[in-house]
Short mmCIF file of C-alpha atoms in Angstrom, two decimals:
data_model
loop_
_atom_site.label_atom_id
_atom_site.label_comp_id
_atom_site.label_asym_id
_atom_site.label_seq_id
_atom_site.Cartn_x
_atom_site.Cartn_y
_atom_site.Cartn_z
CA MET A 1 -125.14 -47.56 2.39
CA GLU A 2 -125.77 -50.01 -0.36
CA LEU A 3 -123.66 -51.65 -2.95
CA ASP A 4 -125.77 -51.63 -6.09
CA PRO A 5 -124.56 -52.18 -9.65
CA LYS A 6 -127.62 -50.31 -10.94
CA ALA A 7 -127.62 -47.49 -8.43
CA SER A 8 -129.24 -44.26 -9.51
CA LYS A 9 -128.47 -40.75 -8.42
CA SER A 10 -128.69 -40.16 -4.71
CA SER A 11 -130.60 -37.33 -3.13
CA LYS A 12 -128.59 -37.52 0.08
CA PRO A 13 -126.35 -34.53 0.91
CA LYS A 14 -122.62 -34.68 0.36
CA ALA A 15 -122.96 -37.87 -1.60
CA ARG A 16 -120.55 -38.85 -4.30
CA ARG A 17 -120.21 -41.89 -6.56
CA GLU A 18 -117.16 -43.63 -7.90
CA ASN A 19 -117.18 -46.35 -10.49
CA LEU A 20 -114.94 -49.20 -9.51
CA GLU A 21 -113.86 -51.90 -11.89
CA PRO A 22 -111.31 -53.82 -9.83
CA LEU A 23 -112.09 -57.29 -11.16
CA LEU A 24 -110.21 -58.59 -14.14
CA ASP A 25 -111.81 -61.09 -16.48
CA HIS A 26 -112.43 -64.45 -14.88
CA LYS A 27 -112.62 -67.59 -16.90
CA ASP A 28 -116.34 -67.89 -16.16
CA MET A 29 -117.16 -64.22 -16.75
CA ASP A 30 -117.80 -62.67 -20.15
CA LYS A 31 -117.08 -59.11 -19.12
CA LYS A 32 -115.90 -57.00 -16.23
CA THR A 33 -118.37 -56.19 -13.53
CA ALA A 34 -118.75 -52.50 -12.79
CA PHE A 35 -119.58 -51.33 -9.32
CA SER A 36 -120.92 -48.09 -8.02
CA ILE A 37 -120.28 -47.20 -4.41
CA GLU A 38 -122.04 -44.36 -2.73
CA VAL A 39 -119.70 -42.65 -0.30
CA LEU A 40 -121.24 -40.35 2.28
CA GLU A 41 -119.50 -37.76 4.38
CA PRO A 42 -119.53 -38.08 7.28
CA VAL A 43 -119.60 -41.87 7.35
CA VAL A 44 -121.87 -43.47 9.92
CA ARG A 45 -121.61 -47.23 10.27
CA LYS A 46 -122.89 -49.82 12.71
CA GLU A 47 -120.77 -52.51 14.27
CA SER A 48 -120.73 -55.82 12.47
CA LYS A 49 -122.69 -58.72 13.89
CA LYS A 50 -120.20 -61.16 15.36
CA THR A 51 -122.65 -63.83 16.49
CA THR A 52 -123.10 -65.19 12.97
CA GLN A 53 -119.34 -65.42 12.53
CA TYR A 54 -118.96 -67.33 15.80
CA VAL A 55 -121.82 -69.69 14.90
CA ALA A 56 -120.45 -70.40 11.43
CA ALA A 57 -116.93 -71.00 12.75
CA LEU A 58 -118.14 -73.33 15.51
CA THR A 59 -120.28 -75.21 12.99
CA ALA A 60 -117.49 -75.58 10.42
CA THR A 61 -114.98 -76.71 13.03
CA ILE A 62 -117.17 -79.60 14.09
CA GLY A 63 -114.85 -81.13 11.49
CA GLY A 64 -112.19 -80.74 14.18
CA PHE A 65 -114.45 -82.53 16.68
CA ILE A 66 -114.76 -85.40 14.18
CA ALA A 67 -110.97 -85.39 13.74
CA GLY A 68 -110.57 -85.57 17.53
CA ASN A 69 -112.85 -88.63 17.62
CA ILE A 70 -110.69 -90.28 14.96
CA LEU A 71 -107.43 -89.43 16.71
CA ALA A 72 -108.54 -90.67 20.13
CA TRP A 73 -110.43 -93.80 19.06
CA SER A 74 -107.50 -96.22 19.24
CA SER A 75 -106.73 -95.28 22.87
CA PRO A 76 -109.86 -96.82 24.45
CA ALA A 77 -110.46 -99.30 21.59
CA GLY A 78 -106.96 -100.81 21.40
CA PRO A 79 -106.90 -102.75 24.70
CA LYS A 80 -110.47 -104.00 24.14
CA LEU A 81 -109.73 -105.21 20.61
CA MET A 82 -106.57 -107.01 21.80
CA ASP A 83 -108.71 -108.71 24.44
CA GLY A 84 -110.79 -110.22 21.61
CA GLU A 85 -113.85 -107.98 21.76
CA TYR A 86 -114.42 -108.25 17.98
CA GLY A 87 -113.90 -112.00 17.83
CA PHE A 88 -110.69 -112.01 15.73
CA PRO A 89 -107.07 -111.81 16.94
CA VAL A 90 -105.52 -108.32 17.21
CA THR A 91 -101.88 -108.03 18.31
CA GLU A 92 -100.02 -104.99 19.62
CA ASP A 93 -98.22 -104.71 16.27
CA ASP A 94 -101.61 -104.79 14.51
CA MET A 95 -102.79 -101.89 16.66
CA SER A 96 -99.66 -99.90 15.83
CA TRP A 97 -100.66 -100.17 12.16
CA VAL A 98 -104.31 -99.42 12.91
CA GLY A 99 -103.09 -96.22 14.54
CA GLY A 100 -100.32 -95.42 12.06
CA ILE A 101 -102.28 -95.94 8.85
CA MET A 102 -104.61 -93.14 9.90
CA ALA A 103 -101.71 -90.69 9.48
CA ILE A 104 -100.94 -92.13 6.03
CA GLY A 105 -104.57 -91.59 5.05
CA ALA A 106 -104.33 -88.01 6.34
CA ILE A 107 -101.35 -87.38 4.05
CA ILE A 108 -103.37 -88.58 1.04
CA GLY A 109 -106.32 -86.47 2.18
CA CYS A 110 -104.13 -83.37 2.30
CA ILE A 111 -102.97 -83.94 -1.28
CA ILE A 112 -106.53 -84.39 -2.59
CA THR A 113 -107.78 -81.35 -0.67
CA GLY A 114 -105.01 -79.15 -2.03
CA LEU A 115 -106.10 -80.02 -5.57
CA THR A 116 -109.86 -79.60 -5.02
CA VAL A 117 -110.50 -76.94 -2.36
CA ASP A 118 -110.31 -74.06 -4.87
CA VAL A 119 -112.40 -75.97 -7.41
CA PHE A 120 -115.39 -77.16 -5.36
CA GLY A 121 -115.28 -74.65 -2.52
CA ARG A 122 -114.78 -74.85 1.22
CA LYS A 123 -118.36 -75.60 2.22
CA ASN A 124 -118.95 -78.20 -0.50
CA LEU A 125 -115.73 -80.00 0.40
CA MET A 126 -116.67 -80.12 4.08
CA LEU A 127 -120.04 -81.59 3.15
CA PHE A 128 -118.39 -84.12 0.82
CA LEU A 129 -116.07 -85.31 3.60
CA VAL A 130 -119.09 -86.69 5.45
CA ALA A 131 -119.19 -89.58 2.92
CA PRO A 132 -115.69 -91.07 3.48
CA THR A 133 -116.02 -90.40 7.22
CA THR A 134 -119.29 -92.35 7.44
CA ILE A 135 -117.96 -95.19 5.27
CA GLY A 136 -114.82 -95.37 7.40
CA TRP A 137 -116.81 -95.65 10.63
CA CYS A 138 -119.06 -98.30 9.08
CA ALA A 139 -115.98 -100.34 8.12
CA ILE A 140 -114.78 -100.20 11.73
CA ILE A 141 -118.21 -100.96 13.21
CA TRP A 142 -118.68 -104.13 11.16
CA ALA A 143 -115.02 -105.10 10.72
CA GLU A 144 -114.27 -108.82 10.51
CA SER A 145 -110.48 -108.59 10.26
CA VAL A 146 -107.55 -106.30 10.99
CA PHE A 147 -107.39 -105.48 7.28
CA ILE A 148 -110.94 -104.05 7.33
CA LEU A 149 -110.07 -102.07 10.45
CA CYS A 150 -107.06 -100.61 8.65
CA CYS A 151 -109.19 -99.74 5.60
CA GLY A 152 -111.66 -97.92 7.81
CA ARG A 153 -108.89 -96.07 9.64
CA PHE A 154 -107.30 -95.09 6.32
CA LEU A 155 -110.55 -93.49 5.11
CA LEU A 156 -111.03 -91.74 8.43
CA GLY A 157 -107.45 -90.51 8.25
CA ALA A 158 -108.02 -89.09 4.76
CA ALA A 159 -111.05 -87.18 6.05
CA CYS A 160 -109.08 -86.04 9.09
CA GLY A 161 -106.30 -84.62 6.90
CA SER A 162 -108.83 -82.82 4.70
CA PHE A 163 -110.63 -81.31 7.68
CA SER A 164 -107.31 -79.98 8.99
CA ILE A 165 -106.97 -77.87 5.82
CA VAL A 166 -110.46 -76.79 4.88
CA CYS A 167 -111.84 -75.94 8.35
CA PRO A 168 -109.09 -73.43 9.32
CA MET A 169 -109.22 -72.00 5.78
CA TYR A 170 -112.97 -71.39 6.04
CA THR A 171 -112.80 -69.78 9.50
CA GLY A 172 -109.88 -67.61 8.38
CA GLU A 173 -111.86 -66.30 5.41
CA ILE A 174 -115.18 -65.55 7.11
CA GLY A 175 -113.85 -63.70 10.15
CA GLU A 176 -113.11 -60.00 10.35
CA ASN A 177 -109.62 -58.97 11.45
CA SER A 178 -110.54 -58.23 15.07
CA ILE A 179 -111.77 -61.79 15.83
CA ARG A 180 -110.00 -63.87 13.18
CA GLY A 181 -107.57 -65.21 15.76
CA THR A 182 -110.36 -66.33 18.07
CA LEU A 183 -112.13 -68.12 15.22
CA GLY A 184 -108.83 -69.70 14.19
CA THR A 185 -108.43 -71.39 17.59
CA TYR A 186 -111.81 -73.10 17.33
CA PHE A 187 -110.42 -75.95 15.22
CA GLN A 188 -107.96 -77.07 17.91
CA LEU A 189 -110.61 -76.49 20.59
CA GLN A 190 -112.98 -78.80 18.76
CA ILE A 191 -110.21 -81.40 18.36
CA VAL A 192 -109.52 -81.58 22.10
CA ILE A 193 -113.26 -81.64 22.86
CA GLY A 194 -113.62 -84.51 20.37
CA ILE A 195 -110.75 -86.35 22.04
CA LEU A 196 -112.26 -85.87 25.49
CA PHE A 197 -115.65 -87.04 24.18
CA VAL A 198 -114.15 -90.34 22.99
CA TYR A 199 -112.29 -90.81 26.28
CA LEU A 200 -115.57 -90.35 28.14
CA ILE A 201 -117.77 -92.65 26.04
CA GLY A 202 -114.89 -95.13 25.65
CA SER A 203 -114.83 -95.58 29.43
CA ILE A 204 -118.49 -96.66 29.53
CA LEU A 205 -119.20 -98.20 26.09
CA ASN A 206 -117.65 -101.09 24.20
CA THR A 207 -115.87 -100.46 20.90
CA PHE A 208 -118.92 -101.28 18.77
CA TRP A 209 -121.25 -98.74 20.40
CA MET A 210 -118.49 -96.16 20.80
CA SER A 211 -117.87 -96.35 17.03
CA ILE A 212 -121.59 -96.09 16.25
CA THR A 213 -121.79 -92.94 18.39
CA CYS A 214 -118.85 -91.43 16.52
CA ALA A 215 -120.47 -92.35 13.17
CA VAL A 216 -123.60 -90.33 13.94
CA ILE A 217 -121.71 -87.05 14.42
CA PRO A 218 -120.73 -86.53 10.73
CA LEU A 219 -124.41 -86.85 9.76
CA VAL A 220 -125.36 -84.13 12.24
CA TYR A 221 -122.46 -82.06 10.90
CA ALA A 222 -123.78 -82.32 7.35
CA GLY A 223 -127.19 -81.02 8.43
CA LEU A 224 -125.73 -78.05 10.30
CA MET A 225 -123.09 -77.15 7.72
CA GLY A 226 -125.74 -77.14 5.00
CA LEU A 227 -127.25 -74.07 6.68
CA MET A 228 -124.02 -72.05 6.50
CA PRO A 229 -122.99 -69.85 3.53
CA GLU A 230 -119.92 -70.48 1.40
CA SER A 231 -116.83 -68.37 2.07
CA PRO A 232 -117.15 -64.96 0.34
CA THR A 233 -113.51 -65.21 -0.68
CA PHE A 234 -114.22 -68.37 -2.69
CA HIS A 235 -117.19 -66.71 -4.40
CA PHE A 236 -115.01 -63.78 -5.39
CA LYS A 237 -112.33 -66.09 -6.77
CA LYS A 238 -114.97 -67.74 -8.95
CA GLY A 239 -116.31 -64.35 -10.12
CA GLU A 240 -119.62 -64.84 -8.30
CA VAL A 241 -119.85 -61.29 -7.00
CA GLU A 242 -123.52 -61.22 -5.97
CA ASN A 243 -123.12 -64.51 -4.07
CA ALA A 244 -120.05 -63.10 -2.35
CA LYS A 245 -121.96 -59.98 -1.30
CA MET A 246 -124.84 -62.03 0.11
CA SER A 247 -122.41 -64.32 1.95
CA LEU A 248 -120.46 -61.44 3.50
CA GLN A 249 -123.67 -59.64 4.46
CA TRP A 250 -124.88 -62.79 6.25
CA PHE A 251 -121.64 -63.03 8.23
CA ARG A 252 -121.57 -59.30 9.12
CA GLY A 253 -125.29 -58.77 9.74
CA PRO A 254 -127.99 -57.03 7.69
CA GLU A 255 -127.34 -53.55 9.16
CA TYR A 256 -123.59 -53.52 8.53
CA ASP A 257 -122.19 -51.67 5.53
CA ILE A 258 -120.00 -54.19 3.69
CA ASN A 259 -118.77 -51.72 1.03
CA GLY A 260 -115.34 -51.31 2.59
CA GLU A 261 -114.68 -55.02 2.88
CA ILE A 262 -116.05 -55.67 -0.59
CA LYS A 263 -113.67 -53.14 -2.07
CA GLU A 264 -110.75 -54.54 -0.10
CA MET A 265 -111.47 -58.09 -1.30
CA LEU A 266 -111.87 -56.90 -4.88
CA ASP A 267 -108.61 -54.98 -4.76
CA ILE A 268 -106.78 -58.04 -3.48
CA ILE A 269 -108.28 -60.27 -6.17
CA ASP A 270 -107.58 -57.58 -8.79
CA ARG A 271 -103.96 -57.50 -7.71
CA ASP A 272 -103.73 -61.31 -7.66
CA GLU A 273 -105.21 -61.50 -11.16
CA ARG A 274 -102.96 -58.74 -12.43
CA GLU A 275 -99.87 -60.39 -10.99
CA LYS A 276 -101.07 -63.95 -11.65
CA VAL A 277 -98.30 -66.32 -12.66
CA PRO A 278 -98.12 -70.12 -12.91
CA LEU A 279 -98.29 -71.85 -9.53
CA ALA A 280 -94.72 -73.13 -9.87
CA ILE A 281 -93.55 -69.52 -10.04
CA ALA A 282 -96.00 -68.15 -7.45
CA ILE A 283 -94.70 -70.46 -4.74
CA ARG A 284 -91.19 -69.13 -5.37
CA SER A 285 -92.10 -65.54 -4.49
CA LYS A 286 -90.46 -64.03 -1.41
CA ALA A 287 -93.72 -63.98 0.55
CA ALA A 288 -94.51 -67.59 -0.39
CA LYS A 289 -91.02 -68.82 0.53
CA LYS A 290 -91.18 -67.14 3.92
CA GLY A 291 -94.72 -68.45 4.38
CA PHE A 292 -93.52 -72.01 3.73
CA VAL A 293 -90.65 -71.62 6.21
CA ILE A 294 -93.09 -70.39 8.86
CA GLY A 295 -95.84 -72.90 8.05
CA LEU A 296 -93.65 -75.99 7.81
CA GLY A 297 -91.53 -74.92 10.78
CA ILE A 298 -94.45 -74.31 13.11
CA MET A 299 -96.10 -77.60 12.07
CA PHE A 300 -92.84 -79.48 12.70
CA PHE A 301 -92.45 -78.03 16.18
CA GLN A 302 -96.10 -78.73 17.00
CA GLN A 303 -95.59 -82.47 16.51
CA PHE A 304 -92.02 -82.60 17.88
CA SER A 305 -92.94 -80.63 20.97
CA GLY A 306 -93.26 -83.85 22.96
CA ILE A 307 -97.05 -83.81 23.28
CA ASN A 308 -97.25 -87.44 22.18
CA ALA A 309 -94.59 -88.45 24.72
CA VAL A 310 -96.45 -86.74 27.54
CA ILE A 311 -99.75 -88.38 26.54
CA PHE A 312 -98.04 -91.77 26.15
CA TYR A 313 -96.51 -91.64 29.65
CA THR A 314 -99.40 -89.93 31.49
CA THR A 315 -100.67 -93.13 33.14
CA GLN A 316 -97.13 -94.24 34.10
CA ILE A 317 -96.39 -90.83 35.60
CA PHE A 318 -99.54 -90.92 37.72
CA GLN A 319 -98.79 -94.46 38.88
CA SER A 320 -95.15 -93.74 39.73
CA ALA A 321 -96.31 -90.80 41.81
CA GLY A 322 -98.31 -93.23 43.94
CA SER A 323 -101.64 -92.31 42.46
CA THR A 324 -104.43 -94.88 42.60
CA ILE A 325 -106.44 -93.11 39.89
CA PRO A 326 -107.55 -95.59 37.17
CA PRO A 327 -105.84 -95.11 33.76
CA ASP A 328 -109.12 -94.18 32.04
CA LEU A 329 -109.71 -91.42 34.56
CA CYS A 330 -106.14 -90.15 34.08
CA THR A 331 -106.73 -89.61 30.37
CA ILE A 332 -110.09 -87.97 31.06
CA MET A 333 -108.50 -85.57 33.55
CA THR A 334 -105.79 -84.51 31.10
CA GLY A 335 -108.46 -84.15 28.41
CA VAL A 336 -110.47 -81.80 30.62
CA VAL A 337 -107.35 -79.73 31.30
CA SER A 338 -106.67 -79.47 27.54
CA VAL A 339 -110.24 -78.37 26.76
CA ILE A 340 -110.25 -75.67 29.44
CA SER A 341 -106.84 -74.38 28.36
CA CYS A 342 -107.76 -74.36 24.69
CA TYR A 343 -110.92 -72.41 25.48
CA ILE A 344 -108.83 -69.82 27.33
CA ALA A 345 -106.68 -69.53 24.19
CA THR A 346 -109.77 -68.62 22.13
CA VAL A 347 -110.45 -65.74 24.52
CA ILE A 348 -106.94 -64.26 24.72
CA VAL A 349 -105.37 -64.91 21.31
CA ASP A 350 -106.69 -61.67 19.79
CA LYS A 351 -105.65 -59.72 22.88
CA LEU A 352 -102.14 -61.05 23.49
CA GLY A 353 -101.20 -62.06 19.95
CA ARG A 354 -99.80 -65.20 18.36
CA ARG A 355 -96.10 -64.68 19.08
CA LEU A 356 -96.45 -64.06 22.81
CA LEU A 357 -98.61 -67.15 23.24
CA LEU A 358 -96.20 -69.31 21.21
CA LEU A 359 -93.15 -68.04 23.15
CA THR A 360 -94.86 -68.54 26.51
CA SER A 361 -96.17 -71.95 25.47
CA GLY A 362 -92.76 -73.12 24.26
CA THR A 363 -90.97 -71.91 27.39
CA VAL A 364 -93.36 -73.63 29.83
CA MET A 365 -93.37 -76.83 27.76
CA ALA A 366 -89.55 -76.90 27.63
CA LEU A 367 -89.32 -76.54 31.41
CA CYS A 368 -91.91 -79.26 32.00
CA CYS A 369 -90.29 -81.62 29.50
CA GLY A 370 -86.84 -81.08 31.01
CA VAL A 371 -88.13 -81.82 34.51
CA LEU A 372 -89.95 -84.95 33.31
CA GLY A 373 -86.71 -86.12 31.71
CA GLY A 374 -84.92 -85.65 35.03
CA TYR A 375 -87.69 -87.48 36.85
CA PHE A 376 -87.49 -90.52 34.56
CA TYR A 377 -83.68 -90.44 34.83
CA MET A 378 -84.00 -90.68 38.61
CA LEU A 379 -86.47 -93.57 38.25
CA LYS A 380 -84.13 -95.36 35.85
CA HIS A 381 -81.24 -95.10 38.30
CA ASN A 382 -83.35 -96.16 41.32
CA MET A 383 -83.16 -92.81 43.08
CA ASP A 384 -85.70 -91.94 45.75
CA VAL A 385 -88.49 -89.84 44.24
CA SER A 386 -91.09 -90.39 46.94
CA ASN A 387 -90.83 -86.80 48.16
CA ILE A 388 -91.42 -85.27 44.71
CA GLY A 389 -94.28 -87.43 43.51
CA TRP A 390 -96.34 -84.28 42.96
CA LEU A 391 -93.77 -82.76 40.60
CA PRO A 392 -94.28 -84.96 37.49
CA ILE A 393 -98.07 -84.66 37.81
CA ALA A 394 -97.71 -80.89 37.93
CA CYS A 395 -95.44 -81.04 34.87
CA VAL A 396 -97.96 -83.12 32.91
CA CYS A 397 -100.74 -80.66 33.71
CA GLY A 398 -98.52 -77.65 33.02
CA PHE A 399 -97.35 -79.12 29.72
CA ASN A 400 -100.92 -79.81 28.54
CA ILE A 401 -102.05 -76.32 29.55
CA ALA A 402 -99.13 -74.67 27.74
CA PHE A 403 -99.60 -76.77 24.60
CA SER A 404 -103.31 -75.96 24.45
CA LEU A 405 -102.62 -72.23 24.84
CA GLY A 406 -100.00 -71.97 22.09
CA PHE A 407 -98.48 -74.74 20.01
CA GLY A 408 -101.76 -76.64 19.88
CA PRO A 409 -104.15 -74.15 18.23
CA ILE A 410 -101.94 -71.43 16.74
CA PRO A 411 -100.13 -73.42 14.00
CA TRP A 412 -103.48 -74.25 12.36
CA MET A 413 -104.47 -70.60 12.57
CA LEU A 414 -101.21 -69.29 11.12
CA VAL A 415 -101.37 -71.58 8.10
CA GLY A 416 -104.74 -70.01 7.24
CA GLU A 417 -103.27 -66.50 7.50
CA ILE A 418 -99.81 -66.44 5.93
CA PHE A 419 -100.45 -67.54 2.34
CA SER A 420 -101.89 -65.44 -0.48
CA SER A 421 -105.24 -66.41 -1.96
CA GLN A 422 -103.55 -67.56 -5.18
CA ILE A 423 -101.55 -70.33 -3.48
CA LYS A 424 -103.48 -70.79 -0.22
CA GLY A 425 -105.12 -74.08 -1.22
CA THR A 426 -101.90 -75.73 -2.38
CA ALA A 427 -99.67 -74.20 0.30
CA SER A 428 -102.03 -75.08 3.16
CA SER A 429 -102.26 -78.67 1.93
CA ILE A 430 -98.45 -78.94 1.81
CA ALA A 431 -98.13 -77.61 5.37
CA CYS A 432 -100.84 -79.94 6.69
CA LEU A 433 -99.40 -82.88 4.74
CA PHE A 434 -96.05 -82.21 6.42
CA ASN A 435 -97.79 -82.08 9.81
CA TRP A 436 -99.37 -85.50 9.28
CA ALA A 437 -96.07 -86.93 8.05
CA CYS A 438 -94.58 -85.79 11.36
CA VAL A 439 -97.53 -87.39 13.19
CA PHE A 440 -96.80 -90.69 11.46
CA MET A 441 -93.08 -90.55 12.33
CA VAL A 442 -93.72 -89.73 15.97
CA THR A 443 -96.57 -92.24 16.35
CA LYS A 444 -94.79 -95.13 14.65
CA PHE A 445 -91.27 -94.70 15.99
CA PHE A 446 -91.63 -92.96 19.34
CA SER A 447 -91.99 -96.13 21.42
CA VAL A 448 -89.04 -97.74 19.57
CA ILE A 449 -86.78 -94.75 20.28
CA ALA A 450 -87.90 -94.60 23.90
CA GLU A 451 -87.05 -98.29 24.32
CA MET A 452 -83.62 -97.90 22.72
CA PHE A 453 -82.46 -94.73 24.47
CA GLY A 454 -84.67 -94.55 27.53
CA SER A 455 -87.68 -92.41 28.25
CA TYR A 456 -85.59 -89.70 29.96
CA SER A 457 -83.47 -89.23 26.81
CA THR A 458 -86.66 -88.89 24.78
CA PHE A 459 -87.96 -86.13 27.03
CA TRP A 460 -84.63 -84.31 26.87
CA PHE A 461 -84.66 -84.59 23.08
CA PHE A 462 -88.06 -82.90 23.02
CA THR A 463 -86.73 -80.26 25.42
CA ALA A 464 -84.02 -79.43 22.88
CA MET A 465 -86.67 -79.29 20.15
CA LEU A 466 -88.73 -76.84 22.20
CA VAL A 467 -85.75 -74.58 22.85
CA THR A 468 -85.22 -74.52 19.08
CA ALA A 469 -88.94 -73.80 18.62
CA ILE A 470 -88.68 -70.78 20.93
CA ALA A 471 -85.78 -69.38 18.90
CA PHE A 472 -87.64 -70.08 15.64
CA THR A 473 -90.72 -68.25 16.89
CA PHE A 474 -88.73 -65.28 18.16
CA PHE A 475 -86.70 -64.75 14.97
CA VAL A 476 -88.98 -66.03 12.19
CA VAL A 477 -92.69 -66.05 13.08
CA PRO A 478 -94.44 -62.68 12.49
CA GLU A 479 -97.28 -61.23 14.54
CA THR A 480 -100.55 -61.38 12.58
CA LYS A 481 -102.94 -60.15 15.28
CA GLY A 482 -105.44 -57.63 13.92
CA LYS A 483 -103.80 -57.45 10.49
CA SER A 484 -105.51 -57.88 7.14
CA PHE A 485 -104.34 -60.56 4.71
CA GLU A 486 -102.85 -57.84 2.51
CA GLN A 487 -100.81 -56.41 5.39
CA ILE A 488 -99.49 -59.88 6.24
CA GLN A 489 -98.47 -60.50 2.62
CA SER A 490 -96.77 -57.09 2.46
CA GLU A 491 -94.73 -57.86 5.55
CA LEU A 492 -93.75 -61.31 4.30
CA SER A 493 -92.66 -59.70 1.03
CA GLY A 494 -90.29 -57.46 2.96
CA GLU A 495 -92.09 -54.18 2.44
CA ASN A 496 -91.50 -51.61 5.12
CA GLU A 497 -94.23 -50.58 7.51
CA SER A 498 -95.25 -47.48 5.60
CA GLN A 499 -95.60 -49.45 2.39
CA SER A 500 -97.64 -52.07 4.21
CA GLU A 501 -99.97 -49.45 5.63
CA ALA A 502 -100.29 -47.70 2.30
CA SER A 503 -101.17 -50.95 0.57
CA THR A 504 -103.91 -51.75 3.07
CA VAL A 505 -107.31 -50.66 1.85
CA SER A 506 -109.23 -48.60 4.37
CA ALA A 507 -112.73 -49.45 5.42
CA TYR A 508 -114.06 -46.95 2.87
CA PRO A 509 -112.48 -45.70 -0.34
CA SER A 510 -110.82 -42.30 -0.25
CA LYS A 511 -112.39 -39.39 -2.10
CA ASP A 512 -109.27 -39.02 -4.19
CA LEU A 513 -109.08 -42.60 -5.46
CA LYS A 514 -109.19 -42.83 -9.24
CA TYR A 515 -109.88 -45.96 -11.27
#
């Protein structure tokens, strides 16, 4: 089958044509675009090509790998800088700001991305982010003061915040329903791989050469991303129909009939244009309100799950258990566990669903956090823990595995799924901005709170947060596995199941459809 605006009569048997004009006027279009779709009975179609979708998603989410480098850099670099490796004094308080200002930069990056992602496009924005990332790494490489270090970290943070919006958005828009969940987990997978990469090179290189290595990766990213097409959804939003068709055909393969998906996208955009209202009103719709509750809630629980506490105390836990493993190797081991677990999540998320993984993840994390709190309570009160030295290590590993299977990757994926195309750019930036604000709060004040109330109280606080997260997931978070964006929006709007199914466009238009 072919989608051809100038199609002539077909000689094929049982063929019928329908003229579709689902696009309303766009600001950069002078007239409506008419489409002619040839519908054959019976329909014979080939499976879509998934390899191109996997390749594009893995390429785009190298932005997550870059973000992982940025997040992990201060862990191996901090002690070396405080030892005078760069030739100027760096105190522990200085390093807290070097780490914390990255989150502030990420907040600014989220705001800028929300305003520009629907103007310049997903691909162009990802390519643009290479510039501030490279400049930020150069500032760190040749820094001559703490101020320059902070400037570099601020720029890197801004890029990190932008990547956290645009990469999941791109992967969510290029993937078909059956593998969209798998593609959505790639961003978190790339983050943990990027973190592990920095842990590894940080154990063998000094800060200068480690930073140079990290600075090369964005340049490679630019070269690879330049080979990928723009999101077809963005092309449609800009009225660039032929570009959208070519983009979608590239992602699905040359032998796949894209007519059904084209019509579905056009119907969604037609509806959005028909119901278009000012953004201030659009974000007050029932679906948008529920989307914000889900998006902000799941981002909050991701950062207040205790993952930072577990990472912070990993070395101490290993040492208290009598382990002689060097601290660098401890972090590498936990990084390997996270990568393996996150990879498993990419395989099972479209089989088991988002809710089940979040509920299982939250339950295991709550148990591990509660046990770690009890362990540190026993240490604080000089109780004998020599016989259970294995228990906290098992809890650390179990916690990291559970986080990487659920609350690590799925929040980023959900944010790319639960908002309508009209508000997705703004809404996703707000959710990611909130996430980075939570990162800043946890990063900056966690050690202070732990010192005031004790590490065991901190772990029990996170246990309470995780119990709340389980309840939130059970009662509020919907299942989006295998559902189209239109189905998800229908459910968030409160439509019943039959309405949702009726509103979903089938793979091919019905014979009885009239336009």
